[in-house]
């Protein structure tokens, strides 16, 4: 019994065996964790870069469309005539005309903000000789819309030389042209205000037989 005791004690205090692969497993886990963190950081960076690119695209589109200031268009749209004051004399000795016309004008505003323009005038010409003029009051055209309004014009051949007046007397057409200029401001988001002027240059013909406006063209 005495001889077996040291062997029991020796077996009781024998050190446990060490797993040679435990340290390797720990290193593998640490490497995997580092790679996982790197992947997460890379993914976050990619998301942030995509967000920046998206926002930059939105800003560029916004600047090129909404914030871009375009020139409004000013045109003669149509015209009607007062039959009672549609007077034309085709006598070779003294050809003349005196016509009261109601011209419909239009200010087309393509911007995303209203266009406020000052008072102006429109002039009508027969072969570069002024035969009529009308007053244009100050007003505003709403964003992306066309403001239409009428102006009365009295057309008279009093300043036309007889040699030129004989040309319309020999036909049923009175060729006219119109010129005007509007000065105003485009207001974007009630913050940005930019001066913008627009010019009118139109040609047309008055058919004296049908008393209608035809071949209206504006550029």
Coordinates of N, CA and C in Angstrom, one line a residue:
X1 N 0.8 -1.2 0.0 CA 0.0 0.0 0.0 C 0.9 1.2 0.0
X2 N 2.0 1.2 0.7 CA 2.9 2.3 0.8 C 3.6 2.6 -0.5
X3 N 3.9 1.5 -1.3 CA 4.7 1.7 -2.5 C 3.8 2.3 -3.6
X4 N 2.5 2.1 -3.6 CA 1.6 2.5 -4.7 C 1.2 4.0 -4.5
X5 N 1.4 4.6 -3.3 CA 1.0 5.9 -3.1 C 1.7 6.9 -4.0
X6 N 3.0 6.9 -4.1 CA 3.7 7.9 -4.9 C 3.3 7.8 -6.4
X7 N 3.0 6.6 -6.9 CA 2.5 6.5 -8.3 C 1.1 7.2 -8.4
X8 N 0.3 7.1 -7.4 CA -1.1 7.8 -7.5 C -0.9 9.3 -7.5
X9 N 0.0 9.8 -6.6 CA 0.3 11.2 -6.6 C 0.9 11.7 -7.9
X10 N 1.8 10.9 -8.5 CA 2.4 11.3 -9.7 C 1.4 11.4 -10.8
X11 N 0.4 10.4 -10.8 CA -0.6 10.5 -11.8 C -1.6 11.6 -11.6
X12 N -1.8 12.0 -10.4 CA -2.7 13.2 -10.1 C -2.1 14.5 -10.5
X13 N -0.7 14.6 -10.5 CA -0.1 15.9 -10.9 C 0.5 15.9 -12.2
X14 N 0.1 15.0 -13.1 CA 0.6 14.9 -14.4 C 0.0 16.1 -15.2
X15 N 0.8 16.9 -15.9 CA 0.3 18.1 -16.7 C -0.5 17.7 -17.9
X16 N -1.6 18.4 -18.2 CA -2.4 18.1 -19.3 C -1.7 18.2 -20.7
X17 N -2.1 17.5 -21.7 CA -1.5 17.6 -23.0 C -1.9 18.9 -23.7
X18 N -1.0 19.6 -24.3 CA -1.3 20.9 -25.1 C -1.7 20.6 -26.5
X19 N -2.8 21.2 -27.0 CA -3.2 21.0 -28.4 C -2.3 21.9 -29.3
X20 N -1.5 21.3 -30.2 CA -0.6 22.1 -31.0 C -1.3 23.0 -32.0
X21 N -2.6 22.7 -32.3 CA -3.4 23.4 -33.3 C -4.2 24.6 -32.8
X22 N -4.3 24.7 -31.4 CA -5.1 25.8 -30.9 C -4.6 27.2 -31.2
X23 N -3.3 27.4 -31.2 CA -2.7 28.7 -31.6 C -3.0 29.0 -33.0
X24 N -2.8 28.0 -33.8 CA -3.1 28.2 -35.3 C -4.5 28.6 -35.5
X25 N -5.4 27.9 -34.8 CA -6.9 28.2 -35.0 C -7.2 29.7 -34.6
X26 N -6.5 30.1 -33.5 CA -6.7 31.5 -33.0 C -6.2 32.5 -34.1
X27 N -5.1 32.2 -34.7 CA -4.6 33.1 -35.7 C -5.5 33.1 -36.9
X28 N -6.0 32.0 -37.3 CA -6.9 31.9 -38.4 C -8.2 32.8 -38.1
X29 N -8.7 32.7 -36.9 CA -9.9 33.4 -36.5 C -9.6 34.9 -36.5
X30 N -8.4 35.3 -36.0 CA -8.0 36.7 -36.0 C -7.9 37.3 -37.5
X31 N -7.3 36.5 -38.3 CA -7.2 36.9 -39.7 C -8.5 37.0 -40.4
X32 N -9.4 36.1 -40.1 CA -10.8 36.1 -40.7 C -11.5 37.4 -40.2
X33 N -11.3 37.7 -38.9 CA -12.0 38.9 -38.3 C -11.5 40.1 -39.0
X34 N -10.1 40.2 -39.2 CA -9.6 41.4 -39.9 C -10.1 41.5 -41.3
X35 N -10.1 40.4 -42.0 CA -10.6 40.4 -43.4 C -12.1 40.9 -43.4
X36 N -12.9 40.4 -42.4 CA -14.3 40.8 -42.4 C -14.4 42.3 -42.1
X37 N -13.6 42.8 -41.2 CA -13.6 44.2 -40.9 C -13.2 45.0 -42.2
X38 N -12.2 44.6 -42.9 CA -11.8 45.2 -44.1 C -12.9 45.2 -45.1
X39 N -13.6 44.1 -45.3 CA -14.7 44.0 -46.2 C -15.8 45.0 -45.9
X40 N -16.1 45.1 -44.6 CA -17.1 46.0 -44.1 C -16.7 47.5 -44.4
X41 N -15.5 47.8 -44.1 CA -15.0 49.2 -44.4 C -15.0 49.5 -45.9
X42 N -14.6 48.5 -46.7 CA -14.6 48.7 -48.1 C -16.1 48.8 -48.7
X43 N -17.0 48.1 -48.1 CA -18.4 48.2 -48.5 C -19.0 49.5 -48.1
X44 N -18.6 50.0 -46.9 CA -19.1 51.3 -46.5 C -18.5 52.4 -47.4
X45 N -17.3 52.3 -47.8 CA -16.6 53.3 -48.6 C -17.3 53.2 -50.0
X46 N -17.6 52.1 -50.5 CA -18.3 52.0 -51.8 C -19.7 52.6 -51.8
X47 N -20.4 52.3 -50.7 CA -21.7 53.0 -50.5 C -21.6 54.5 -50.5
X48 N -20.6 55.0 -49.8 CA -20.4 56.4 -49.6 C -20.0 57.0 -51.0
X49 N -19.1 56.4 -51.7 CA -18.7 56.8 -53.0 C -19.9 56.9 -54.0
X50 N -20.8 55.8 -54.0 CA -21.9 55.8 -54.8 C -22.9 56.9 -54.5
X51 N -23.0 57.2 -53.2 CA -23.9 58.3 -52.7 C -23.4 59.6 -53.2
X52 N -22.1 59.8 -53.1 CA -21.5 61.1 -53.6 C -21.7 61.3 -55.1
X53 N -21.5 60.2 -55.9 CA -21.7 60.2 -57.3 C -23.1 60.5 -57.6
X54 N -24.1 59.9 -56.9 CA -25.5 60.1 -57.2 C -25.9 61.6 -56.9
X55 N -25.4 62.1 -55.7 CA -25.7 63.5 -55.4 C -25.1 64.5 -56.4
X56 N -23.9 64.2 -56.8 CA -23.3 65.0 -57.8 C -24.1 65.0 -59.1
X57 N -24.5 63.9 -59.5 CA -25.4 63.8 -60.7 C -26.7 64.6 -60.6
X58 N -27.3 64.5 -59.4 CA -28.5 65.3 -59.1 C -28.2 66.8 -59.2
X59 N -27.1 67.2 -58.6 CA -26.8 68.6 -58.7 C -26.5 69.1 -60.1
X60 N -25.8 68.3 -60.9 CA -25.5 68.7 -62.3 C -26.8 68.8 -63.1
X61 N -27.7 67.8 -62.9 CA -29.0 67.8 -63.6 C -29.8 69.0 -63.2
X62 N -29.8 69.3 -61.9 CA -30.6 70.4 -61.4 C -30.0 71.7 -62.0
X63 N -28.7 71.8 -62.0 CA -28.1 73.0 -62.5 C -28.3 73.2 -64.0
X64 N -28.3 72.1 -64.8 CA -28.5 72.2 -66.2 C -30.0 72.4 -66.7
X65 N -30.9 72.0 -65.8 CA -32.3 72.1 -66.2 C -33.0 73.2 -65.4
X66 N -33.1 73.1 -64.1 CA -33.9 74.0 -63.3 C -33.2 75.3 -63.2
X67 N -31.9 75.4 -62.9 CA -31.2 76.6 -62.6 C -30.7 77.3 -63.9
X68 N -30.8 76.7 -65.0 CA -30.4 77.3 -66.3 C -31.4 78.3 -66.7
X69 N -31.0 79.6 -67.0 CA -31.8 80.6 -67.4 C -31.9 80.7 -69.0
X70 N -33.0 80.5 -69.5 CA -33.2 80.6 -71.0 C -33.9 81.9 -71.4
X71 N -33.7 82.2 -72.6 CA -34.3 83.5 -73.2 C -35.7 83.2 -73.5
X72 N -36.6 84.0 -73.0 CA -38.1 83.9 -73.3 C -38.3 84.3 -74.8
X73 N -39.4 83.8 -75.4 CA -39.7 84.1 -76.8 C -40.9 85.0 -76.8
X74 N -40.8 86.1 -77.7 CA -41.8 87.1 -77.8 C -42.3 87.0 -79.3
X75 N -43.6 86.8 -79.5 CA -44.1 86.5 -80.9 C -45.5 87.2 -81.1
X76 N -45.7 87.4 -82.4 CA -47.1 87.7 -82.8 C -47.8 86.4 -83.1
X77 N -48.9 86.1 -82.4 CA -49.6 84.8 -82.5 C -50.7 84.8 -83.6
X78 N -51.4 85.9 -83.6 CA -52.5 86.0 -84.6 C -53.0 87.5 -84.6
X79 N -54.0 87.7 -85.4 CA -54.5 89.1 -85.5 C -55.9 89.0 -86.1
X80 N -56.7 90.0 -85.7 CA -58.1 90.1 -86.2 C -58.3 91.6 -86.6
X81 N -59.3 91.9 -87.4 CA -59.5 93.2 -88.0 C -60.9 93.7 -87.8
X82 N -61.0 95.0 -87.5 CA -62.3 95.7 -87.4 C -62.8 96.0 -88.8
X83 N -63.9 95.4 -89.2 CA -64.4 95.5 -90.5 C -64.8 96.9 -90.8
X84 N -65.3 97.7 -89.8 CA -65.7 99.0 -90.0 C -64.6 100.0 -90.3
X85 N -63.4 99.6 -89.9 CA -62.2 100.5 -90.1 C -61.2 99.9 -91.0
X86 N -61.6 98.9 -91.8 CA -60.7 98.3 -92.8 C -60.8 99.0 -94.1
X87 N -60.1 100.1 -94.2 CA -60.2 101.0 -95.4 C -59.0 100.9 -96.3
X88 N -59.2 100.6 -97.5 CA -58.2 100.5 -98.5 C -58.6 101.2 -99.8
X89 N -57.7 102.0 -100.3 CA -57.9 102.7 -101.5 C -56.9 102.2 -102.5
X90 N -57.4 101.7 -103.6 CA -56.4 101.1 -104.6 C -56.3 102.0 -105.9
X91 N -56.8 103.3 -105.8 CA -56.7 104.2 -106.9 C -55.2 104.4 -107.2
X92 N -54.9 104.4 -108.5 CA -53.5 104.6 -108.9 C -53.0 106.0 -108.5
X93 N -53.9 107.0 -108.4 CA -53.5 108.3 -108.1 C -53.1 108.5 -106.6
X94 N -53.8 107.8 -105.8 CA -53.5 107.9 -104.3 C -53.9 106.7 -103.6
X95 N -53.1 105.6 -103.8 CA -53.4 104.3 -103.0 C -53.0 104.5 -101.6
X96 N -53.9 103.9 -100.7 CA -53.6 104.1 -99.2 C -54.4 103.0 -98.5
X97 N -54.1 102.9 -97.2 CA -54.8 102.0 -96.4 C -54.8 102.6 -94.9
X98 N -55.9 102.3 -94.3 CA -56.0 102.6 -92.8 C -56.8 101.5 -92.2
X99 N -56.1 100.7 -91.4 CA -56.7 99.5 -90.9 C -56.5 99.4 -89.4
X100 N -57.5 99.1 -88.7 CA -57.4 98.9 -87.2 C -57.3 97.4 -87.0
X101 N -56.2 97.0 -86.4 CA -55.9 95.6 -86.2 C -55.8 95.3 -84.7
X102 N -56.3 94.1 -84.2 CA -56.1 93.7 -82.9 C -55.1 92.5 -82.9
X103 N -53.9 92.8 -82.5 CA -52.9 91.7 -82.6 C -52.8 91.0 -81.3
X104 N -52.7 89.6 -81.4 CA -52.5 88.8 -80.2 C -51.0 88.5 -80.1
X105 N -50.4 88.9 -79.0 CA -49.0 88.6 -78.7 C -48.9 87.6 -77.7
X106 N -47.7 87.0 -77.7 CA -47.4 85.9 -76.7 C -46.0 86.0 -76.2
X107 N -45.8 85.9 -74.9 CA -44.5 85.8 -74.3 C -44.4 84.4 -73.7
X108 N -43.5 83.6 -74.3 CA -43.3 82.2 -73.8 C -42.1 82.2 -72.9
X109 N -42.4 81.7 -71.7 CA -41.3 81.6 -70.7 C -40.9 80.2 -70.4
X110 N -39.8 79.7 -70.9 CA -39.4 78.3 -70.7 C -38.7 78.0 -69.4
X111 N -38.6 79.0 -68.5 CA -37.8 78.8 -67.3 C -38.7 78.3 -66.2
X112 N -38.0 77.8 -65.1 CA -38.7 77.4 -63.9 C -38.9 78.5 -62.9
X113 N -39.0 79.7 -63.4 CA -39.2 80.9 -62.6 C -39.9 81.9 -63.4
X114 N -40.7 82.8 -62.8 CA -41.5 83.7 -63.6 C -40.5 84.8 -64.2
X115 N -41.1 85.3 -65.3 CA -40.3 86.4 -66.1 C -41.1 87.7 -66.0
X116 N -40.5 88.7 -65.4 CA -41.1 90.0 -65.2 C -40.5 90.9 -66.2
X117 N -41.3 91.5 -67.1 CA -40.8 92.4 -68.1 C -41.4 93.8 -67.9
X118 N -40.6 94.8 -68.4 CA -41.0 96.2 -68.3 C -41.9 96.6 -69.5
X119 N -42.5 97.7 -69.4 CA -43.3 98.2 -70.5 C -42.5 98.5 -71.8
X120 N -43.1 98.3 -72.9 CA -42.3 98.4 -74.1 C -43.3 98.8 -75.2
X121 N -42.9 98.6 -76.5 CA -43.8 98.9 -77.6 C -43.4 98.0 -78.7
X122 N -44.4 97.8 -79.6 CA -44.2 97.0 -80.8 C -44.5 97.9 -82.1
X123 N -43.6 97.7 -83.1 CA -43.7 98.5 -84.3 C -43.9 97.6 -85.5
X124 N -44.8 98.1 -86.4 CA -45.1 97.4 -87.6 C -44.6 98.2 -88.8
X125 N -44.0 97.5 -89.8 CA -43.4 98.1 -90.9 C -43.9 97.6 -92.2
X126 N -44.0 98.5 -93.2 CA -44.3 98.1 -94.6 C -43.0 98.5 -95.4
X127 N -42.3 97.5 -95.9 CA -41.1 97.8 -96.6 C -40.1 98.7 -95.8
X128 N -39.9 98.4 -94.6 CA -39.0 99.2 -93.7 C -39.5 100.6 -93.4
X129 N -40.8 100.8 -93.7 CA -41.4 102.1 -93.3 C -42.4 101.9 -92.2
X130 N -42.3 102.6 -91.1 CA -43.2 102.3 -90.0 C -44.6 102.7 -90.3
X131 N -45.6 101.8 -90.1 CA -47.0 102.1 -90.4 C -47.9 102.0 -89.2
X132 N -47.3 101.5 -88.1 CA -48.1 101.4 -86.9 C -47.3 101.1 -85.7
X133 N -47.8 101.4 -84.5 CA -47.1 101.1 -83.3 C -48.2 100.9 -82.2
X134 N -47.8 100.0 -81.2 CA -48.7 99.7 -80.1 C -47.9 99.7 -78.8
X135 N -48.6 100.0 -77.7 CA -48.0 100.0 -76.4 C -48.1 98.6 -75.7
X136 N -47.0 98.2 -75.1 CA -47.1 96.9 -74.3 C -46.9 97.2 -72.8
X137 N -47.9 97.0 -72.0 CA -47.7 97.2 -70.6 C -46.8 96.2 -69.9
X138 N -46.3 96.7 -68.7 CA -45.4 95.8 -68.0 C -46.3 94.6 -67.4
X139 N -45.7 93.5 -67.3 CA -46.5 92.3 -66.8 C -45.5 91.2 -66.4
X140 N -46.0 90.0 -66.2 CA -45.1 88.9 -65.9 C -45.7 87.6 -66.6
X141 N -44.8 86.7 -67.0 CA -45.2 85.4 -67.5 C -44.8 84.4 -66.5
X142 N -45.7 83.5 -66.1 CA -45.5 82.5 -65.2 C -44.5 81.5 -65.7
X143 N -43.9 80.7 -64.8 CA -42.9 79.7 -65.1 C -43.5 78.7 -66.1
X144 N -42.7 78.4 -67.1 CA -43.0 77.4 -68.1 C -44.4 77.5 -68.7
X145 N -44.8 78.7 -69.0 CA -46.1 79.0 -69.6 C -46.0 80.2 -70.6
X146 N -47.0 80.4 -71.3 CA -47.1 81.5 -72.3 C -48.2 82.5 -71.9
X147 N -47.7 83.7 -71.8 CA -48.7 84.8 -71.5 C -49.2 85.4 -72.8
X148 N -50.5 85.3 -73.0 CA -51.1 85.9 -74.2 C -51.9 87.1 -73.9
X149 N -51.8 88.1 -74.8 CA -52.5 89.4 -74.6 C -52.7 90.1 -75.9
X150 N -53.7 90.9 -75.9 CA -54.1 91.6 -77.2 C -53.7 93.1 -77.1
X151 N -53.2 93.6 -78.2 CA -52.9 95.1 -78.3 C -53.6 95.6 -79.6
X152 N -54.2 96.8 -79.5 CA -54.8 97.4 -80.7 C -53.7 98.2 -81.4
X153 N -53.8 98.1 -82.7 CA -52.8 98.8 -83.6 C -53.5 99.4 -84.8
X154 N -53.2 100.7 -85.0 CA -53.7 101.4 -86.2 C -52.7 101.4 -87.3
X155 N -52.9 100.7 -88.4 CA -52.0 100.7 -89.5 C -52.4 101.8 -90.5
X156 N -51.4 102.6 -90.9 CA -51.7 103.7 -91.8 C -50.6 103.8 -92.8
X157 N -50.9 104.1 -94.0 CA -50.0 104.3 -95.1 C -49.6 105.7 -95.3
X158 N -49.9 106.6 -94.4 CA -49.7 108.0 -94.6 C -48.2 108.3 -94.8
X159 N -47.2 107.5 -94.3 CA -45.8 107.8 -94.5 C -45.2 107.0 -95.7
X160 N -46.0 106.3 -96.4 CA -45.5 105.5 -97.5 C -45.5 106.3 -98.8
X161 N -44.3 106.3 -99.4 CA -44.3 107.0 -100.7 C -45.2 106.4 -101.7
X162 N -45.7 107.2 -102.6 CA -46.7 106.8 -103.6 C -46.2 105.6 -104.5
X163 N -44.9 105.7 -104.8 CA -44.3 104.6 -105.6 C -44.4 103.3 -104.9
X164 N -44.2 103.2 -103.6 CA -44.3 102.0 -102.9 C -45.7 101.6 -102.6
X165 N -46.5 102.6 -102.4 CA -48.0 102.3 -102.1 C -48.6 101.6 -103.3
X166 N -48.1 101.9 -104.5 CA -48.7 101.4 -105.7 C -48.5 99.9 -105.8
X167 N -47.5 99.3 -105.1 CA -47.3 97.9 -105.1 C -48.4 97.1 -104.4
X168 N -48.9 97.6 -103.3 CA -50.0 96.8 -102.6 C -51.3 97.1 -103.3
X169 N -51.4 98.3 -104.0 CA -52.6 98.6 -104.7 C -52.8 97.7 -105.9
X170 N -51.7 97.2 -106.4 CA -51.8 96.3 -107.6 C -52.0 94.8 -107.2
X171 N -52.0 94.5 -105.9 CA -52.3 93.2 -105.4 C -53.3 93.2 -104.3
X172 N -53.5 92.0 -103.7 CA -54.5 91.9 -102.6 C -53.8 91.5 -101.3
X173 N -52.5 91.9 -101.3 CA -51.7 91.5 -100.1 C -50.9 92.7 -99.6
X174 N -50.9 93.0 -98.3 CA -50.1 94.0 -97.7 C -49.0 93.3 -96.8
X175 N -47.8 93.3 -97.3 CA -46.7 92.6 -96.5 C -46.3 93.5 -95.3
X176 N -46.2 92.9 -94.1 CA -45.8 93.6 -92.9 C -44.7 92.9 -92.2
X177 N -44.0 93.6 -91.4 CA -43.0 93.0 -90.4 C -43.2 93.7 -89.1
X178 N -42.9 93.0 -88.0 CA -43.0 93.6 -86.7 C -41.7 93.4 -85.9
X179 N -41.4 94.4 -85.1 CA -40.2 94.4 -84.3 C -40.5 94.9 -82.9
X180 N -39.9 94.3 -81.9 CA -40.0 94.7 -80.5 C -38.9 94.2 -79.7
X181 N -38.8 94.7 -78.5 CA -37.8 94.2 -77.5 C -38.4 94.3 -76.1
X182 N -38.3 93.2 -75.4 CA -38.8 93.2 -74.0 C -37.5 93.1 -73.1
X183 N -37.5 93.9 -72.1 CA -36.4 93.8 -71.1 C -37.0 93.4 -69.7
X184 N -36.4 92.4 -69.1 CA -37.0 92.0 -67.8 C -36.0 91.1 -67.0
X185 N -36.6 90.4 -66.0 CA -35.8 89.6 -65.2 C -36.5 88.2 -65.0
X186 N -35.6 87.2 -64.9 CA -36.1 85.8 -64.6 C -35.8 85.6 -63.1
X187 N -36.8 85.2 -62.4 CA -36.6 84.9 -60.9 C -36.7 83.4 -60.7
X188 N -35.7 82.9 -60.2 CA -35.6 81.4 -59.9 C -35.7 81.2 -58.4
X189 N -36.7 80.5 -57.9 CA -36.9 80.1 -56.5 C -36.9 81.4 -55.6
X190 N -37.3 82.5 -56.2 CA -37.4 83.8 -55.4 C -36.0 84.2 -54.8
X191 N -34.9 83.6 -55.3 CA -33.6 84.0 -54.8 C -32.7 84.5 -55.9
X192 N -32.7 83.8 -57.0 CA -31.8 84.2 -58.1 C -32.6 85.0 -59.1
X193 N -32.1 86.2 -59.4 CA -32.7 87.1 -60.4 C -31.6 87.4 -61.5
X194 N -32.0 87.2 -62.7 CA -31.1 87.4 -63.8 C -31.8 88.2 -64.9
X195 N -31.1 89.2 -65.4 CA -31.7 90.0 -66.5 C -31.7 89.3 -67.8
X196 N -32.9 89.3 -68.5 CA -33.0 88.7 -69.7 C -33.9 89.6 -70.6
X197 N -33.4 89.7 -71.9 CA -34.1 90.5 -72.9 C -34.4 89.6 -74.0
X198 N -35.6 89.9 -74.7 CA -36.0 89.0 -75.8 C -36.4 90.0 -76.9
X199 N -36.1 89.6 -78.2 CA -36.4 90.4 -79.3 C -37.5 89.7 -80.2
X200 N -38.3 90.5 -80.8 CA -39.3 90.0 -81.7 C -38.9 90.4 -83.1
X201 N -39.1 89.4 -84.0 CA -38.8 89.7 -85.4 C -39.8 88.8 -86.2
X202 N -40.9 89.3 -86.7 CA -41.9 88.6 -87.4 C -42.2 89.2 -88.7
X203 N -42.7 88.3 -89.6 CA -43.2 88.8 -90.9 C -44.6 88.2 -91.1
X204 N -45.4 88.9 -91.9 CA -46.8 88.5 -92.1 C -47.4 89.2 -93.3
X205 N -48.5 88.8 -93.7 CA -49.2 89.4 -94.8 C -50.7 89.6 -94.4
X206 N -51.3 90.7 -94.8 CA -52.7 91.0 -94.7 C -53.3 90.7 -96.0
X207 N -54.2 89.8 -96.0 CA -55.0 89.5 -97.3 C -56.2 90.4 -97.3
X208 N -56.1 91.4 -98.2 CA -57.2 92.4 -98.2 C -58.5 91.9 -98.7
X209 N -58.5 90.8 -99.5 CA -59.7 90.3 -100.0 C -60.5 89.5 -98.9
X210 N -59.8 88.7 -98.1 CA -60.4 88.0 -97.0 C -60.3 88.6 -95.7
X211 N -59.6 89.7 -95.6 CA -59.3 90.5 -94.4 C -58.9 89.6 -93.3
X212 N -57.8 88.8 -93.6 CA -57.2 87.9 -92.6 C -55.7 88.0 -92.7
X213 N -55.1 87.6 -91.6 CA -53.6 87.6 -91.5 C -53.2 86.2 -91.9
X214 N -52.2 86.2 -92.8 CA -51.7 84.9 -93.3 C -50.1 84.9 -93.3
X215 N -49.5 83.8 -93.6 CA -48.1 83.6 -93.7 C -47.3 84.3 -92.6
X216 N -47.8 84.1 -91.3 CA -47.1 84.6 -90.2 C -45.9 83.8 -89.8
X217 N -44.8 84.4 -89.7 CA -43.6 83.7 -89.4 C -42.7 84.5 -88.4
X218 N -42.3 83.9 -87.3 CA -41.4 84.6 -86.4 C -40.1 83.8 -86.1
X219 N -39.0 84.5 -86.0 CA -37.8 83.7 -85.7 C -37.1 84.3 -84.5

